[in-house]
Short mmCIF file of C-alpha atoms in Angstrom, two decimals:
data_model
loop_
_atom_site.label_atom_id
_atom_site.label_comp_id
_atom_site.label_asym_id
_atom_site.label_seq_id
_atom_site.Cartn_x
_atom_site.Cartn_y
_atom_site.Cartn_z
CA MET A 269 311.03 183.24 -100.52
CA LEU A 270 308.64 184.91 -102.94
CA ASP A 271 307.82 183.11 -105.73
CA ALA A 272 308.48 184.54 -109.46
CA THR A 273 304.66 185.72 -110.16
CA THR A 274 304.79 187.79 -107.35
CA ARG A 275 308.45 188.90 -108.02
CA SER A 276 307.47 190.41 -111.55
CA GLY A 277 304.12 192.02 -110.29
CA GLY A 278 301.72 189.03 -112.15
CA THR A 279 298.41 187.95 -110.81
CA ALA A 280 298.57 185.73 -107.93
CA THR A 281 296.46 182.66 -108.59
CA ALA A 282 294.31 181.06 -105.10
CA SER A 283 294.78 177.74 -103.76
CA PRO A 284 292.14 175.52 -104.06
CA ARG A 285 291.61 175.44 -100.35
CA ALA A 286 291.00 179.00 -100.01
CA THR A 287 288.35 179.07 -102.96
CA ALA A 288 286.29 176.22 -101.15
CA ALA A 289 286.08 178.16 -97.93
CA GLU A 290 284.95 181.22 -99.79
CA LEU A 291 282.20 179.08 -101.68
CA ALA A 292 280.92 177.74 -98.37
CA VAL A 293 280.76 180.92 -97.13
CA ALA A 294 279.22 182.89 -100.04
CA VAL A 295 276.08 180.20 -100.81
CA PRO A 296 274.05 179.69 -98.11
CA PRO A 297 272.62 176.09 -97.13
CA ALA A 298 268.98 174.88 -98.51
CA THR A 299 266.14 175.38 -96.02
CA THR A 300 263.96 172.28 -95.10
CA ALA A 301 260.47 172.24 -93.71
CA SER A 302 260.81 171.76 -89.68
CA PRO A 303 259.26 168.02 -89.23
CA VAL A 304 257.99 169.10 -85.71
CA ALA A 305 255.59 171.88 -87.43
CA SER A 306 254.29 169.47 -90.00
CA THR A 307 254.04 167.01 -87.62
CA GLY A 308 251.86 169.34 -85.33
CA PHE A 309 249.63 170.64 -87.97
CA ALA A 310 248.69 167.04 -88.71
CA ALA A 311 247.89 166.30 -85.06
CA ARG A 312 245.68 169.40 -84.76
CA CYS A 313 244.03 168.51 -88.00
CA VAL A 314 243.39 164.69 -86.35
CA ARG A 315 242.03 166.47 -83.39
CA VAL A 316 239.26 168.81 -85.24
CA LEU A 317 238.15 165.70 -87.08
CA LEU A 318 237.75 163.68 -84.29
CA SER A 319 236.42 165.69 -81.50
CA PRO A 320 233.11 165.50 -80.31
CA TRP A 321 231.12 168.26 -82.22
CA SER A 322 233.12 167.17 -85.59
CA ARG A 323 231.86 163.49 -85.13
CA LEU A 324 227.95 164.89 -84.56
CA SER A 325 228.21 166.92 -87.49
CA LEU A 326 229.11 163.34 -89.28
CA LEU A 327 226.30 161.90 -87.28
CA VAL A 328 223.75 164.68 -88.63
CA ALA A 329 225.32 164.86 -92.20
CA LEU A 330 224.83 160.78 -92.69
CA LEU A 331 221.06 160.86 -91.12
CA ALA A 332 219.59 163.65 -93.48
CA ALA A 333 221.88 161.49 -96.33
CA GLY A 334 219.84 158.45 -95.21
CA ALA A 335 216.23 160.58 -95.25
CA CYS A 336 216.68 162.07 -98.16
CA THR A 337 217.60 158.58 -99.89
CA VAL A 338 214.65 157.49 -98.43
CA LEU A 339 212.30 159.84 -100.11
CA LEU A 340 214.07 159.68 -103.68
CA PHE A 341 213.22 155.92 -103.17
CA GLU A 342 210.18 155.95 -101.52
CA PRO A 343 209.41 152.61 -99.91
CA GLN A 344 206.32 152.73 -99.33
CA ARG A 345 205.52 151.61 -102.65
CA LEU A 346 206.38 148.02 -101.92
CA LEU A 347 202.80 147.98 -100.77
CA THR A 348 201.33 148.90 -103.87
CA GLN A 349 203.95 147.48 -106.29
CA GLY A 350 204.91 144.47 -104.42
CA TRP A 351 208.46 143.17 -104.56
CA PRO A 352 210.62 142.84 -107.46
CA PRO A 353 209.80 139.54 -109.51
CA GLN A 354 213.84 139.02 -109.77
CA LEU A 355 213.94 138.35 -106.08
CA GLY A 356 212.74 135.65 -104.17
CA GLY A 357 213.03 133.02 -101.19
CA ALA A 358 216.09 133.50 -98.87
CA ALA A 359 217.70 136.40 -101.00
CA ALA A 360 214.75 138.44 -100.86
CA ALA A 361 214.10 138.00 -97.27
CA LEU A 362 217.85 138.48 -96.44
CA VAL A 363 217.18 141.99 -98.93
CA PHE A 364 214.55 143.07 -96.89
CA THR A 365 216.03 142.64 -93.31
CA VAL A 366 218.69 144.78 -94.16
CA ALA A 367 216.57 147.62 -96.13
CA TYR A 368 214.40 147.62 -93.10
CA GLY A 369 217.44 147.84 -90.57
CA VAL A 370 218.47 150.94 -93.22
CA CYS A 371 215.41 152.44 -93.33
CA THR A 372 214.69 152.21 -89.96
CA VAL A 373 218.05 154.45 -89.30
CA ALA A 374 216.44 156.75 -91.72
CA PHE A 375 213.52 157.76 -89.90
CA VAL A 376 211.11 155.41 -91.83
CA PRO A 377 208.12 154.61 -89.73
CA ARG A 378 208.38 150.80 -88.12
CA PRO A 379 204.43 149.93 -88.90
CA LEU A 380 204.72 150.88 -92.61
CA LEU A 381 207.78 148.56 -92.72
CA ASN A 382 205.84 146.12 -90.61
CA LEU A 383 202.58 145.98 -93.33
CA ALA A 384 205.05 145.48 -96.13
CA ALA A 385 206.22 142.63 -94.54
CA GLY A 386 203.37 140.96 -93.84
CA ALA A 387 201.89 141.60 -97.13
CA LEU A 388 204.94 140.48 -99.15
CA PHE A 389 206.00 137.36 -96.92
CA GLY A 390 203.07 136.22 -94.90
CA SER A 391 202.83 136.12 -91.15
CA GLN A 392 205.38 133.83 -90.27
CA LEU A 393 208.36 135.12 -92.35
CA GLY A 394 207.33 138.56 -92.27
CA LEU A 395 207.39 138.53 -88.45
CA GLY A 396 210.68 136.90 -88.43
CA VAL A 397 212.15 139.17 -91.34
CA SER A 398 210.67 142.30 -89.49
CA LEU A 399 212.06 141.53 -86.00
CA ALA A 400 215.70 140.59 -87.47
CA GLY A 401 215.19 144.16 -89.65
CA THR A 402 214.43 145.97 -86.37
CA VAL A 403 217.58 144.37 -84.13
CA LEU A 404 219.59 145.53 -87.14
CA GLY A 405 218.38 148.49 -87.22
CA ALA A 406 218.26 149.62 -83.64
CA GLY A 407 222.04 148.46 -83.34
CA ILE A 408 223.50 150.36 -86.27
CA ALA A 409 221.55 153.77 -84.95
CA PHE A 410 222.72 152.58 -81.44
CA CYS A 411 225.98 152.06 -82.56
CA LEU A 412 226.25 155.41 -84.78
CA GLY A 413 224.78 157.52 -81.92
CA ARG A 414 227.73 156.02 -79.12
CA ALA A 415 230.49 156.68 -81.43
CA LEU A 416 229.56 159.88 -82.97
CA GLY A 417 227.42 161.76 -80.83
CA GLN A 418 227.70 160.72 -77.23
CA ASP A 419 230.61 162.79 -76.29
CA ALA A 420 229.20 165.90 -77.48
CA LEU A 421 225.46 165.63 -76.19
CA ARG A 422 226.47 164.42 -72.96
CA PRO A 423 227.24 167.33 -71.49
CA LEU A 424 223.97 168.67 -72.51
CA LEU A 425 221.98 166.57 -70.26
CA ARG A 426 221.34 169.58 -67.52
CA GLY A 427 217.35 169.66 -67.45
CA ARG A 428 216.09 167.30 -64.71
CA TRP A 429 213.78 165.46 -66.96
CA LEU A 430 216.86 164.88 -69.51
CA GLN A 431 218.94 163.80 -66.14
CA ALA A 432 215.77 161.46 -64.85
CA VAL A 433 215.75 159.85 -68.20
CA ASP A 434 219.39 159.83 -69.07
CA GLY A 435 219.30 158.30 -65.08
CA GLN A 436 217.01 155.41 -65.78
CA LEU A 437 218.41 154.19 -68.69
CA SER A 438 221.94 154.14 -67.74
CA ARG A 439 220.76 152.16 -64.09
CA HIS A 440 217.60 150.03 -65.40
CA GLY A 441 218.43 150.00 -69.16
CA PHE A 442 216.77 146.30 -69.97
CA ARG A 443 213.64 146.71 -68.00
CA SER A 444 213.32 150.38 -69.31
CA MET A 445 213.77 149.93 -72.53
CA LEU A 446 211.68 146.80 -72.50
CA ALA A 447 209.05 149.05 -71.44
CA VAL A 448 209.57 151.41 -73.96
CA ARG A 449 209.41 148.86 -76.66
CA LEU A 450 206.35 147.38 -75.16
CA PHE A 451 203.97 150.21 -75.28
CA PRO A 452 204.21 152.71 -78.26
CA GLY A 453 204.51 156.11 -77.90
CA VAL A 454 208.32 156.96 -77.99
CA PRO A 455 209.29 156.72 -81.84
CA PHE A 456 211.78 154.18 -82.48
CA TRP A 457 214.82 156.20 -83.68
CA ALA A 458 214.44 158.42 -80.45
CA ALA A 459 214.39 155.74 -78.35
CA ASN A 460 217.41 154.31 -79.94
CA TYR A 461 219.63 157.61 -79.29
CA CYS A 462 218.56 158.12 -76.18
CA ALA A 463 219.81 154.68 -75.23
CA ALA A 464 223.23 155.53 -77.17
CA VAL A 465 223.47 158.90 -75.41
CA SER A 466 223.24 156.93 -71.81
CA ARG A 467 225.53 154.66 -70.30
CA MET A 468 223.45 151.64 -71.25
CA GLY A 469 225.24 148.68 -72.65
CA LEU A 470 224.60 147.13 -76.27
CA LEU A 471 223.90 143.71 -75.53
CA PRO A 472 220.67 144.71 -72.86
CA PHE A 473 219.71 147.49 -75.47
CA LEU A 474 219.19 144.78 -78.27
CA LEU A 475 217.93 142.00 -76.28
CA ALA A 476 215.41 144.36 -74.91
CA THR A 477 214.37 145.42 -78.28
CA GLY A 478 213.69 142.23 -79.80
CA LEU A 479 211.84 140.92 -77.00
CA GLY A 480 209.63 144.31 -76.41
CA SER A 481 208.95 144.35 -80.26
CA ILE A 482 207.18 140.93 -80.87
CA PRO A 483 203.61 141.80 -79.77
CA ASN A 484 203.53 144.80 -81.63
CA THR A 485 205.49 144.12 -84.75
CA ALA A 486 203.38 140.83 -85.01
CA ALA A 487 200.19 142.83 -84.98
CA TYR A 488 201.22 144.88 -87.75
CA VAL A 489 202.51 141.96 -89.76
CA VAL A 490 199.37 139.62 -89.33
CA ALA A 491 197.48 142.92 -90.31
CA GLY A 492 199.30 143.54 -93.52
CA ALA A 493 199.00 139.82 -94.02
CA ARG A 494 195.46 139.65 -93.76
CA ALA A 495 194.63 143.24 -95.55
CA SER A 496 192.64 141.56 -98.20
CA ALA A 497 190.34 140.17 -95.76
CA PRO A 498 189.40 143.31 -93.80
CA THR A 499 186.47 141.33 -91.80
CA SER A 500 188.40 138.07 -90.88
CA PRO A 501 189.00 137.38 -87.14
CA ALA A 502 193.18 137.72 -87.70
CA PHE A 503 192.79 140.97 -89.23
CA LEU A 504 190.57 142.26 -86.42
CA ILE A 505 192.34 140.88 -83.70
CA ALA A 506 195.43 142.55 -85.23
CA LEU A 507 193.48 145.80 -85.01
CA ALA A 508 193.10 145.11 -81.01
CA CYS A 509 196.28 144.07 -80.49
CA ILE A 510 197.75 147.53 -82.08
CA ALA A 511 195.06 149.73 -80.48
CA LEU A 512 195.28 148.30 -76.66
CA PRO A 513 198.78 148.97 -76.07
CA ALA A 514 198.17 152.47 -77.73
CA LEU A 515 195.50 153.02 -75.20
CA ALA A 516 197.21 151.75 -72.36
CA GLY A 517 200.38 154.11 -73.18
CA VAL A 518 197.98 156.50 -73.32
CA VAL A 519 196.50 155.90 -69.76
CA VAL A 520 199.76 155.54 -68.11
CA ALA A 521 200.56 158.66 -69.56
CA TRP A 522 197.75 160.35 -68.07
CA ARG A 523 198.09 159.10 -64.31
CA LYS A 524 201.75 160.02 -64.52
CA ARG A 525 201.32 163.50 -65.70
CA HIS A 526 201.88 165.06 -62.46
CA ARG A 527 205.06 163.41 -62.04
CA LEU A 528 206.14 164.40 -65.36
CA ARG A 529 205.51 168.33 -64.54
CA GLN A 530 207.78 168.30 -61.84
CA LEU A 531 210.82 166.73 -63.50
#
């Protein structure tokens, strides 16, 4: 039976249930970003940032920044201006040790730092802070090279000479690094990063660095401490200890030149 509105020709009102259904069809649902897509993009960014070449680029940037900082602050002024007067005693030795290690990572020559240690702290304390700074700087450089540069640089070791050096450091790390530290010729920073790229362990590297650096470091520290008396026996002996290992290194390299050419 039809209701009164329909029979009279009036306008029929839609039921609430039908109106809700029409609105549900007419209004599209709001779109949201896919969590899978965002997670995949973040994972790709992390992989790019942690890739071997990205880490190597970070290492190069850190070393360049350190070198620029050293050029700006000019640590060689310690030889002429001395240590800041507000620092003294154990605090000065600690600050110098940390600065020594950081400066060696930033390619500051160790002989300059050893001379400064002898001039500022004398022979005994200067030798202590120099050796501590040497081991600290070598450890920092080794860890940076191992974490940021090894994965990118190891695939590039294709030449016979590079493979020979890598094999020597990887199989006979302690004695090879001890020989490098005893006989000058290989730059300190170069030996650090070569050891980091090889499979040499950190502990043998630090022990060989500490033991092998004693003679050369002591000679420079004594020379710095006795620089005011260049004719004293201690200063002359220190100069001889600096010159003789360098001469021995040249002689060994000359005798091994044919073998080096074959590599």
